Coordinates of C-alpha atoms in Angstrom, one line a residue:
Chain A
M1 CA 143.8 106.1 51.5
L2 CA 145.9 106.3 54.6
V3 CA 147.8 104.0 57.0
G4 CA 145.8 104.9 61.3
K5 CA 145.5 103.6 64.7
V6 CA 142.5 103.2 66.0
V7 CA 142.8 105.0 69.0
G8 CA 139.4 105.9 71.1
S9 CA 135.5 106.0 70.0
L10 CA 133.5 108.6 69.7
W11 CA 129.4 109.3 70.8
A12 CA 126.6 111.6 69.6
T13 CA 122.9 111.0 70.5
R14 CA 121.7 113.7 69.0
K15 CA 122.2 112.9 64.8
D16 CA 121.5 112.9 61.4
E17 CA 119.0 109.5 61.8
K18 CA 120.7 107.8 59.3
L19 CA 124.2 107.2 61.0
N20 CA 122.1 104.8 63.9
G21 CA 123.5 101.9 64.2
L22 CA 127.2 103.3 63.2
K23 CA 130.6 103.1 65.6
F24 CA 133.1 106.1 65.6
L25 CA 136.3 105.3 65.7
L26 CA 139.2 108.1 66.4
V27 CA 141.7 106.9 64.3
E28 CA 146.0 108.6 64.7
K29 CA 146.4 109.1 60.7
Q30 CA 150.8 107.3 60.0
L31 CA 152.4 109.6 58.1
N32 CA 155.3 106.6 58.1
E33 CA 157.1 104.1 59.9
T34 CA 158.1 106.7 62.4
E35 CA 155.6 109.9 62.6
V36 CA 152.1 110.3 63.3
S37 CA 150.3 113.4 62.1
P38 CA 148.8 115.5 65.7
E39 CA 145.3 115.8 63.6
L40 CA 142.9 113.1 65.0
V41 CA 140.0 112.3 62.7
V42 CA 137.1 110.1 63.3
A43 CA 136.0 107.0 61.0
V44 CA 133.1 105.1 60.6
D45 CA 134.1 101.8 61.3
H46 CA 133.0 99.0 58.6
V47 CA 134.9 95.8 59.1
G48 CA 135.2 95.4 63.4
A49 CA 138.3 97.2 64.6
G50 CA 138.9 97.8 67.2
V51 CA 141.3 100.0 69.9
G52 CA 144.9 99.7 69.3
E53 CA 144.8 97.8 65.9
Q54 CA 145.9 99.4 62.9
V55 CA 143.2 100.6 60.2
L56 CA 143.6 101.4 56.1
I57 CA 141.0 104.2 55.7
T58 CA 139.1 105.4 52.8
T59 CA 137.4 109.0 52.0
G60 CA 135.4 111.1 50.6
S61 CA 132.4 110.3 48.1
S62 CA 134.4 106.7 47.8
A63 CA 134.2 106.3 51.6
R64 CA 130.5 106.1 51.6
I65 CA 130.1 103.7 49.0
S66 CA 131.3 100.8 50.2
F67 CA 128.0 101.0 52.7
E68 CA 124.9 99.2 50.8
N69 CA 123.3 102.7 51.8
R70 CA 125.7 105.0 49.6
T71 CA 124.0 108.2 51.1
L72 CA 125.0 108.1 54.1
P73 CA 126.4 111.3 55.3
V74 CA 129.8 110.1 56.1
D75 CA 133.4 110.5 54.5
M76 CA 135.7 108.8 56.0
V77 CA 135.1 104.6 56.6
I78 CA 137.5 101.8 58.3
V79 CA 137.5 99.2 54.8
G80 CA 140.5 97.3 56.4
I81 CA 142.2 96.3 58.7
I82 CA 146.0 95.7 58.0
D83 CA 148.0 92.5 58.8
S84 CA 151.2 94.3 57.7
V85 CA 152.7 97.0 56.3
E86 CA 156.6 96.6 54.0
Y87 CA 157.7 99.9 55.0
P88 CA 160.9 101.0 52.6
K89 CA 164.3 99.8 54.5
E90 CA 166.9 103.1 55.2
E91 CA 168.7 103.8 53.1
Chain B
M1 CA 135.4 113.2 59.2
L2 CA 136.0 116.2 62.1
V3 CA 136.0 117.0 65.4
G4 CA 134.5 120.7 65.7
K5 CA 133.3 123.1 68.2
V6 CA 130.3 125.9 67.2
V7 CA 132.2 129.7 68.1
G8 CA 129.7 131.6 66.5
S9 CA 127.2 132.5 63.6
L10 CA 127.2 133.5 59.9
W11 CA 124.5 135.6 58.0
A12 CA 124.1 136.6 54.8
T13 CA 120.9 137.6 53.1
R14 CA 122.4 138.2 49.5
K15 CA 122.5 134.1 49.0
D16 CA 122.1 131.2 46.5
E17 CA 118.1 130.8 46.7
K18 CA 118.4 127.3 47.8
L19 CA 120.4 127.9 51.1
N20 CA 117.6 129.9 52.0
G21 CA 116.2 128.2 55.5
L22 CA 119.5 127.2 56.2
K23 CA 121.6 128.1 59.8
F24 CA 125.1 128.5 59.2
L25 CA 127.4 128.0 62.4
L26 CA 130.8 129.3 62.6
V27 CA 133.4 125.8 64.0
E28 CA 136.5 125.7 65.4
K29 CA 138.2 122.7 64.1
Q30 CA 139.4 120.1 67.0
L31 CA 142.5 118.3 65.8
N32 CA 142.8 116.2 69.4
E33 CA 142.1 116.9 72.9
T34 CA 143.8 119.8 73.5
E35 CA 144.6 121.8 70.1
V36 CA 142.9 123.1 68.2
S37 CA 143.6 124.4 64.4
P38 CA 143.3 129.0 64.2
E39 CA 141.2 127.5 61.2
L40 CA 138.0 128.5 61.1
V41 CA 135.0 127.0 59.3
V42 CA 131.4 127.7 58.8
A43 CA 129.4 124.2 58.6
V44 CA 125.8 124.0 58.0
D45 CA 123.4 123.1 61.1
H46 CA 121.6 119.9 60.4
V47 CA 120.7 118.5 63.9
G48 CA 120.2 121.8 66.4
A49 CA 123.8 122.4 67.3
G50 CA 124.3 125.7 69.3
V51 CA 127.3 128.1 70.5
G52 CA 129.3 126.0 73.0
E53 CA 128.8 122.7 71.4
Q54 CA 130.9 119.7 70.5
V55 CA 129.8 118.4 66.9
L56 CA 130.3 115.8 64.7
I57 CA 130.8 117.1 60.9
T58 CA 130.5 115.4 57.3
T59 CA 132.8 117.2 54.7
G60 CA 132.5 117.0 50.7
S61 CA 129.7 115.1 48.6
S62 CA 128.4 113.0 51.8
A63 CA 128.0 116.7 53.8
R64 CA 124.9 118.3 50.8
I65 CA 123.2 114.5 51.0
S66 CA 122.6 114.2 54.6
F67 CA 119.6 116.8 53.3
E68 CA 116.6 115.9 51.2
N69 CA 117.7 118.1 48.9
R70 CA 120.5 116.4 47.9
T71 CA 121.5 119.8 45.0
L72 CA 121.8 122.2 48.6
P73 CA 125.5 123.3 47.1
V74 CA 126.7 123.1 50.7
D75 CA 130.1 121.0 51.6
M76 CA 130.9 120.6 55.2
V77 CA 127.5 119.9 57.5
I78 CA 126.6 119.4 61.3
V79 CA 126.0 115.7 61.2
G80 CA 125.7 114.8 65.2
I81 CA 126.1 116.9 68.7
I82 CA 128.0 114.7 70.5
D83 CA 128.0 113.5 73.7
S84 CA 131.4 112.0 74.6
V85 CA 134.9 111.4 72.9
E86 CA 136.9 108.5 74.4
Y87 CA 140.4 110.1 74.1
P88 CA 143.6 108.2 74.1
K89 CA 144.4 108.0 78.0
E90 CA 148.7 109.3 78.0
E91 CA 151.2 106.7 78.2
Chain C
M1 CA 132.7 125.9 53.9
L2 CA 135.3 129.2 53.9
V3 CA 135.2 132.6 54.6
G4 CA 136.8 134.9 52.5
K5 CA 137.4 138.5 51.4
V6 CA 137.3 139.3 47.3
V7 CA 140.2 141.1 46.6
G8 CA 140.5 141.1 42.0
S9 CA 139.8 139.5 39.4
L10 CA 141.0 137.2 36.6
W11 CA 140.4 137.2 32.9
A12 CA 140.7 134.3 30.9
T13 CA 139.6 134.4 27.0
R14 CA 141.3 130.7 26.2
K15 CA 139.2 128.4 28.0
D16 CA 136.5 125.9 28.4
E17 CA 134.2 126.6 26.2
K18 CA 131.9 126.0 29.2
L19 CA 133.1 128.6 31.5
N20 CA 131.7 131.2 28.9
G21 CA 130.1 134.2 30.3
L22 CA 131.5 133.3 34.0
K23 CA 133.5 135.7 36.5
F24 CA 136.0 134.8 38.2
L25 CA 137.2 136.8 41.4
L26 CA 140.9 136.5 43.5
V27 CA 139.5 135.3 47.0
E28 CA 141.1 136.1 50.2
K29 CA 141.0 133.4 52.5
Q30 CA 140.0 134.2 56.6
L31 CA 141.0 131.6 58.8
N32 CA 139.5 133.4 61.3
E33 CA 139.2 137.1 62.7
T34 CA 142.5 137.9 62.9
E35 CA 144.1 136.0 60.2
V36 CA 143.9 135.3 56.4
S37 CA 145.9 132.0 54.1
P38 CA 148.8 133.5 52.3
E39 CA 146.9 131.4 49.1
L40 CA 144.3 133.8 47.1
V41 CA 142.0 131.4 45.4
V42 CA 139.3 131.9 42.4
A43 CA 136.3 131.0 42.9
V44 CA 133.2 131.6 40.2
D45 CA 130.6 134.4 41.6
H46 CA 127.5 133.3 41.5
V47 CA 125.6 135.9 43.5
G48 CA 126.7 139.8 42.5
A49 CA 129.6 139.7 44.6
G50 CA 132.7 142.6 43.9
V51 CA 136.2 143.4 45.4
G52 CA 136.2 143.9 49.4
E53 CA 134.0 142.4 50.1
Q54 CA 133.3 139.2 52.6
V55 CA 132.6 136.1 51.5
L56 CA 131.1 132.7 51.3
I57 CA 131.9 130.0 50.0
T58 CA 131.4 126.3 48.4
T59 CA 134.1 123.9 47.6
G60 CA 133.9 120.2 45.5
S61 CA 131.4 118.8 43.6
S62 CA 128.9 120.9 45.7
A63 CA 129.9 124.5 44.1
R64 CA 129.1 123.0 40.7
I65 CA 125.3 122.0 41.5
S66 CA 124.6 125.6 42.6
F67 CA 124.4 126.0 39.2
E68 CA 121.5 125.1 36.4
N69 CA 123.9 123.6 35.0
R70 CA 125.5 121.2 37.2
T71 CA 128.4 120.0 34.6
L72 CA 130.1 123.0 34.7
P73 CA 134.2 122.6 34.9
V74 CA 134.1 124.7 38.7
D75 CA 135.3 123.5 42.2
M76 CA 135.1 127.0 43.7
V77 CA 132.2 129.0 43.9
I78 CA 130.5 132.4 46.2
V79 CA 127.7 131.2 47.1
G80 CA 126.6 133.8 49.2
I81 CA 127.9 137.7 50.7
I82 CA 127.8 137.9 53.7
D83 CA 126.4 139.9 56.2
S84 CA 127.7 139.9 59.8
V85 CA 129.8 137.3 60.7
E86 CA 129.8 136.1 65.0
Y87 CA 133.1 135.5 65.7
P88 CA 134.1 134.3 69.8
K89 CA 134.6 136.6 72.4
E90 CA 138.1 136.6 73.0
E91 CA 138.2 134.3 76.7
Chain D
M1 CA 147.0 114.7 40.1
L2 CA 150.8 114.0 41.4
V3 CA 153.4 112.2 40.9
G4 CA 155.3 109.2 43.2
K5 CA 157.5 106.8 43.9
V6 CA 156.5 102.4 45.0
V7 CA 158.2 102.5 48.2
G8 CA 156.6 99.5 49.7
S9 CA 152.8 97.1 50.2
L10 CA 150.6 96.4 52.3
W11 CA 148.1 93.3 53.7
A12 CA 144.7 93.8 55.1
T13 CA 142.5 89.7 55.3
R14 CA 140.2 91.8 57.3
K15 CA 139.0 93.3 54.9
D16 CA 135.8 95.2 52.6
E17 CA 135.4 92.4 50.0
K18 CA 134.9 94.3 47.5
L19 CA 139.1 95.8 47.8
N20 CA 139.5 91.6 47.5
G21 CA 141.8 91.2 44.9
L22 CA 143.3 94.3 45.0
K23 CA 146.8 95.2 45.7
F24 CA 148.2 98.3 48.1
L25 CA 150.9 100.1 47.6
L26 CA 153.2 102.3 49.6
V27 CA 153.3 106.0 47.8
E28 CA 156.1 107.8 48.8
K29 CA 154.6 111.6 47.4
Q30 CA 157.3 114.0 45.5
L31 CA 156.7 117.5 45.4
N32 CA 159.3 118.3 43.0
E33 CA 162.8 117.0 41.5
T34 CA 164.4 117.3 45.2
E35 CA 161.8 117.1 47.6
V36 CA 159.5 114.3 48.7
S37 CA 156.1 114.4 50.8
P38 CA 157.1 113.1 54.6
E39 CA 153.4 111.9 54.2
L40 CA 153.6 107.8 52.9
V41 CA 150.0 106.9 51.1
V42 CA 148.6 104.1 49.5
A43 CA 147.6 103.9 46.6
V44 CA 145.4 100.8 44.6
D45 CA 147.5 99.7 41.9
H46 CA 146.0 99.8 38.5
V47 CA 148.8 99.2 36.3
G48 CA 151.2 96.7 37.3
A49 CA 153.6 99.9 39.0
G50 CA 156.6 98.2 41.0
V51 CA 158.3 98.9 44.3
G52 CA 161.2 101.4 43.3
E53 CA 158.8 103.2 40.2
Q54 CA 157.3 105.9 39.4
V55 CA 154.1 106.9 39.2
L56 CA 151.1 108.9 37.6
I57 CA 148.4 109.1 40.8
T58 CA 144.7 110.1 40.9
T59 CA 142.9 110.9 43.4
G60 CA 139.3 111.0 44.9
S61 CA 135.9 109.8 43.1
S62 CA 137.8 110.3 39.5
A63 CA 140.8 107.2 40.7
R64 CA 138.0 104.6 41.8
I65 CA 135.9 105.8 37.7
S66 CA 138.8 104.3 36.5
F67 CA 137.5 100.5 37.2
E68 CA 134.4 98.6 35.3
N69 CA 133.6 98.2 39.0
R70 CA 132.9 101.7 40.0
T71 CA 131.5 101.5 43.5
L72 CA 134.8 100.3 44.9
P73 CA 135.9 101.8 48.1
V74 CA 139.4 103.5 46.8
D75 CA 140.3 107.0 46.5
M76 CA 143.6 106.6 45.4
V77 CA 144.9 105.4 42.3
I78 CA 148.2 104.9 40.5
V79 CA 146.8 105.1 36.9
G80 CA 150.4 105.1 34.7
I81 CA 153.9 103.9 35.2
I82 CA 156.5 107.4 34.8
D83 CA 158.9 107.3 31.9
S84 CA 160.3 110.6 32.6
V85 CA 159.3 114.2 34.0
E86 CA 160.5 117.0 31.8
Y87 CA 161.2 119.2 35.5
P88 CA 162.3 123.3 35.1
K89 CA 165.7 123.9 34.3
E90 CA 167.1 125.9 38.2
E91 CA 166.5 129.9 36.2
Chain E
M1 CA 140.4 127.1 41.9
L2 CA 143.3 127.8 41.4
V3 CA 146.1 129.7 39.9
G4 CA 149.0 128.4 38.1
K5 CA 152.4 128.3 36.0
V6 CA 153.2 125.5 33.2
V7 CA 157.6 124.3 34.3
G8 CA 157.3 120.9 32.3
S9 CA 155.2 117.8 31.1
L10 CA 155.5 114.6 32.4
W11 CA 155.3 110.8 30.1
A12 CA 153.7 107.9 31.3
T13 CA 154.1 105.1 28.4
R14 CA 152.2 101.9 30.7
K15 CA 148.6 103.9 31.9
D16 CA 145.1 103.4 32.1
E17 CA 143.7 103.3 28.1
K18 CA 141.2 105.8 29.0
L19 CA 144.6 107.8 29.2
N20 CA 145.8 107.4 26.4
G21 CA 145.9 110.6 23.9
L22 CA 146.1 113.0 26.9
K23 CA 148.7 115.2 28.1
F24 CA 150.5 115.6 31.2
L25 CA 151.6 119.4 32.4
L26 CA 153.8 119.7 35.3
V27 CA 152.4 122.7 37.5
E28 CA 153.8 124.5 40.3
K29 CA 150.4 126.4 42.0
Q30 CA 151.2 130.1 42.2
L31 CA 149.5 130.9 45.8
N32 CA 149.6 134.9 45.0
E33 CA 151.4 137.4 43.4
T34 CA 154.5 136.5 44.3
E35 CA 154.9 133.2 46.4
V36 CA 154.7 129.6 44.4
S37 CA 153.6 126.2 46.3
P38 CA 156.7 123.7 47.4
E39 CA 154.9 121.3 45.5
L40 CA 154.3 120.4 41.5
V41 CA 151.2 119.1 40.9
V42 CA 150.3 117.2 37.4
A43 CA 147.3 118.5 34.8
V44 CA 145.8 117.8 32.4
D45 CA 145.4 119.8 29.8
H46 CA 142.3 121.1 27.9
V47 CA 143.0 124.2 26.6
G48 CA 146.1 123.8 24.6
A49 CA 148.7 125.2 27.1
G50 CA 151.8 125.5 27.1
V51 CA 155.1 125.4 29.1
G52 CA 155.5 129.4 30.8
E53 CA 151.6 129.9 30.5
Q54 CA 150.0 130.8 33.2
V55 CA 146.8 128.9 33.4
L56 CA 143.6 128.1 35.4
I57 CA 143.1 124.6 36.8
T58 CA 140.0 123.3 37.7
T59 CA 140.3 120.1 40.7
G60 CA 138.2 117.0 41.4
S61 CA 135.2 115.5 39.9
S62 CA 134.5 119.3 38.4
A63 CA 138.4 117.9 37.1
R64 CA 136.6 114.9 34.9
I65 CA 133.3 116.3 34.2
S66 CA 135.4 119.4 31.4
F67 CA 135.6 116.1 29.2
E68 CA 133.4 114.8 26.5
N69 CA 134.0 111.6 28.8
R70 CA 133.1 112.3 32.2
T71 CA 134.9 108.8 33.4
L72 CA 138.7 110.0 32.6
P73 CA 140.2 108.9 36.2
V74 CA 142.0 112.2 36.2
D75 CA 141.0 114.8 39.0
M76 CA 143.3 117.9 37.8
V77 CA 142.8 120.1 34.6
I78 CA 144.0 122.9 33.1
V79 CA 140.7 124.8 31.9
G80 CA 142.0 127.9 30.9
I81 CA 145.1 130.1 29.9
I82 CA 144.5 133.7 31.7
D83 CA 144.5 136.2 30.2
S84 CA 145.1 138.7 33.2
V85 CA 145.4 138.5 37.3
E86 CA 144.5 141.5 38.8
Y87 CA 145.9 141.6 41.8
P88 CA 145.1 143.7 45.1
K89 CA 147.3 146.4 45.3
E90 CA 150.1 146.8 48.2
E91 CA 147.9 148.5 51.0

């Protein structure tokens, strides 16, 4: 799973019907305590996350099965809002 | 999921029968507001997208289950045409 | 999905029985109109592709379900032989 | 599968209920005997691993099926604590 | 699928019970005829491969279904021992 920070949102009116009602958030992948990936990804919110929050992301088929309807065409879901991360202390 | 821009198309007459009737679009992956990936990918259109449009892409098994027939041998599908993306403001 | 070019073949006598009779082709991943990935991959042929041909490749679980027997231990399949790719014109 | 070293932990109170009771560990991916990936990942512990231990990690749908409840929205699980790795001797 | 060379082994006594009896081999991914990836991976042997042998690897859910018990928490399996690879001739 990945640690990310919500940095924006995305809207798409013309989309697969099964995606109606879902919130698409733009997420910056945090590689470690100080580095982020240049690649922003889109994750479906499942826990009420907002811009600026640090989140836990699940990908692949494991992402879609977090929903009641397990056949949603989604491959990245926010499954938790992180309280704290205990990063390794500098040796 | 990924944000991409449709930049071209692809035709293949000799193909798995189950792929007949599908539209294959060439998509440029948008890493963030200013950078794109050098790697173009092929996504099956599911929402009527056209060249130049910004699109939302689902990958893996979650891609094929967006179709009625969930056993299509496809691993990348365009599931939305993006209206707008709210990218983070420069700090 | 990926665009690739068949560049060679591979033989393995001692293998999982379920793979018997399959043709393993060595494929060069084409990133865009001018660049290829240094990483060659192995894809199972499903449409009669040959060395030198440009092909469409599906990966993951969606690859194996292109076969009648959906439990083949394969994760990359050639599902089409490409006629033409309309790459974006240089701006 | 991947070889990693547990370097920290992560807590998330507001999360998908199905994740309740799981332990989220921060893991450094070990590329080979001397190099690690800069990208830390989050894996769910399934064998009682602790900080500093070298672990074996499974990813994707194969990760979640290591649990009794195969519909947990997790895509990375620690399935073993490594006793020893026999790395290739320098030629 | 991937071409790799077995370069070592790995042992883990404390592991998911479902992994008991499996042989974990350390594999060097061969990118092409002359280059290898710096990242070593762990694959479960399913065909009696040994150190030094060139092997064919399947990943993801397609890997675990090569076993009778399709719910093994493994995502990389050696499904063949390679006799020969016909790499493209230098142009």
